[in-house]
Short mmCIF file of C-alpha atoms in Angstrom, two decimals:
data_model
loop_
_atom_site.label_atom_id
_atom_site.label_comp_id
_atom_site.label_asym_id
_atom_site.label_seq_id
_atom_site.Cartn_x
_atom_site.Cartn_y
_atom_site.Cartn_z
CA MET A 20 91.58 95.54 167.39
CA SER A 21 90.57 97.49 164.11
CA ARG A 22 92.33 96.84 160.83
CA ARG A 23 92.17 99.18 158.46
CA ARG A 24 93.01 97.89 154.65
CA THR A 25 95.26 100.25 152.78
CA PRO A 26 94.06 100.06 148.70
CA VAL A 27 96.07 98.33 146.61
CA ALA A 28 96.82 100.55 143.96
CA GLN A 29 95.38 99.14 140.65
CA PRO A 30 97.48 98.79 137.33
CA ALA A 31 96.78 101.41 135.08
CA PRO A 32 94.69 99.75 132.03
CA ARG A 33 96.84 99.49 128.93
CA CYS A 34 96.94 97.74 125.73
CA THR A 35 96.35 93.87 124.79
CA VAL A 36 98.23 92.61 122.04
CA THR A 37 96.89 89.18 120.91
CA VAL A 38 99.36 87.31 119.01
CA CYS A 39 97.69 83.99 117.08
CA ARG A 40 99.48 81.35 117.44
CA GLY A 41 97.63 78.16 115.95
CA CYS A 42 97.52 76.05 112.89
CA CYS A 43 99.41 78.49 110.88
CA CYS A 44 100.27 81.17 112.91
CA GLY A 45 103.93 80.44 115.20
CA THR A 46 103.82 76.98 112.78
CA ALA A 47 106.74 75.78 110.79
CA LYS A 48 103.78 76.39 107.76
CA VAL A 49 105.41 79.63 107.93
CA PRO A 50 108.97 79.27 107.05
CA GLY A 51 111.95 81.14 107.54
CA VAL A 52 110.54 82.94 110.83
CA ASP A 53 111.55 82.48 114.43
CA HIS A 54 107.71 82.57 115.90
CA ALA A 55 109.70 81.62 119.73
CA ALA A 56 111.69 84.72 119.54
CA GLN A 57 108.58 86.89 118.25
CA LEU A 58 106.49 86.52 120.95
CA ALA A 59 109.04 86.43 123.22
CA THR A 60 110.37 90.08 121.76
CA LEU A 61 107.04 91.04 122.71
CA LYS A 62 106.62 89.52 126.05
CA ALA A 63 110.27 91.24 127.07
CA GLU A 64 109.36 94.77 124.83
CA LEU A 65 105.66 94.96 126.52
CA ALA A 66 106.12 93.90 130.07
CA GLY A 67 104.41 96.08 132.22
CA VAL A 68 103.47 98.13 129.28
CA ALA A 69 101.20 95.50 127.54
CA GLN A 70 98.64 92.28 128.02
CA VAL A 71 100.40 89.90 125.64
CA ARG A 72 98.52 87.08 124.80
CA VAL A 73 98.25 84.14 123.12
CA VAL A 74 95.92 82.49 121.20
CA ASN A 75 95.35 79.70 119.42
CA CYS A 76 93.71 80.68 115.89
CA LEU A 77 92.04 83.86 114.99
CA ASP A 78 90.73 82.36 111.95
CA ALA A 79 92.98 84.67 109.70
CA CYS A 80 95.49 81.69 108.41
CA GLU A 81 96.09 83.20 105.18
CA GLN A 82 97.36 86.52 106.70
CA ALA A 83 99.60 84.36 109.29
CA ASP A 84 101.79 85.67 111.39
CA VAL A 85 98.72 87.46 112.49
CA ILE A 86 99.05 89.99 115.59
CA VAL A 87 96.21 92.13 116.89
CA VAL A 88 96.92 95.40 119.10
CA GLN A 89 93.70 96.55 120.57
CA PRO A 90 93.73 99.88 122.48
CA SER A 91 93.89 100.47 126.57
CA PRO A 92 90.61 102.18 127.73
CA ALA A 93 91.89 105.66 127.16
CA GLY A 94 93.18 105.13 123.73
CA ARG A 95 89.59 103.74 122.82
CA ALA A 96 87.81 106.79 124.45
CA ALA A 97 89.97 108.66 121.99
CA GLY A 98 88.86 106.91 119.27
CA GLY A 99 91.13 103.99 118.69
CA ARG A 100 89.73 100.55 117.62
CA PRO A 101 91.77 97.33 117.09
CA VAL A 102 94.34 97.43 114.40
CA TRP A 103 94.85 94.01 112.57
CA LEU A 104 97.94 93.07 111.65
CA GLY A 105 99.12 90.38 109.25
CA LEU A 106 102.14 88.88 107.78
CA VAL A 107 104.18 89.77 110.79
CA ASN A 108 106.87 87.86 109.60
CA ASP A 109 109.68 90.35 109.86
CA PRO A 110 111.92 91.10 113.30
CA ASP A 111 111.66 94.75 112.48
CA ALA A 112 107.81 94.61 112.24
CA THR A 113 107.96 92.97 115.70
CA ALA A 114 110.26 96.04 116.86
CA ASP A 115 108.02 98.52 115.33
CA ILE A 116 104.54 96.85 117.14
CA ALA A 117 106.24 96.42 120.62
CA ALA A 118 107.32 100.75 119.77
CA TRP A 119 104.14 101.60 118.79
CA VAL A 120 102.25 100.00 121.79
CA ARG A 121 105.23 101.51 124.47
CA ALA A 122 104.19 105.29 123.01
CA GLY A 123 99.96 104.39 123.75
CA GLY A 124 98.90 102.48 120.64
CA PRO A 125 95.76 102.79 119.00
CA GLY A 126 94.11 106.17 120.01
CA LEU A 127 96.73 107.57 121.67
CA SER A 128 99.78 107.50 119.40
CA GLU A 129 100.11 107.16 115.71
CA PRO A 130 101.58 103.74 114.38
CA PRO A 131 104.87 103.99 112.11
CA GLU A 132 104.07 104.17 108.78
CA ILE A 133 105.40 101.03 107.83
CA LEU A 134 102.74 99.20 109.74
CA ASP A 135 100.45 100.12 107.11
CA LEU A 136 102.20 97.86 104.83
CA TYR A 137 100.94 95.29 107.78
CA GLU A 138 97.20 96.54 108.14
CA PHE A 139 94.00 94.38 107.17
CA SER A 140 90.70 93.98 107.64
CA PRO A 141 89.23 90.60 108.68
CA SER A 142 85.56 89.31 108.59
CA ARG A 143 83.07 90.76 111.00
CA ARG A 144 82.71 87.22 111.88
CA VAL A 145 86.56 86.75 112.71
CA ARG A 146 86.74 90.20 114.76
CA ARG A 147 83.76 89.92 116.89
CA GLY A 148 85.13 86.56 118.33
CA VAL A 149 88.76 88.63 119.20
CA GLU A 150 87.28 92.54 120.03
CA ASP A 151 84.36 91.61 122.02
#
């Protein structure tokens, strides 16, 4: 008796949202921020839409809390590149990031203009560690 395998549908490739939680980001060194709520919000808002991953340190401590939004393969094909956001210490900024990623993220959707205030460029050495 022959058994045929039914192909399993693969989830569509999606954005990756990297959240720094290390020596400064997500710690008491950045006071007045509910870091656990920030991460929980991103995970809840982006469940099934983007991969949210937590890393120990992105080596951009002067910008704590740091979040990097990497484009989906379709977003990269459309010209999107990783966007580094720093000083993300406000629930409204977290909500804006989640809304942008839900809309497609880098290359597929323009970010809310307010996120221009959070965007920064890390050193090439730091970028290589996350973006590759």
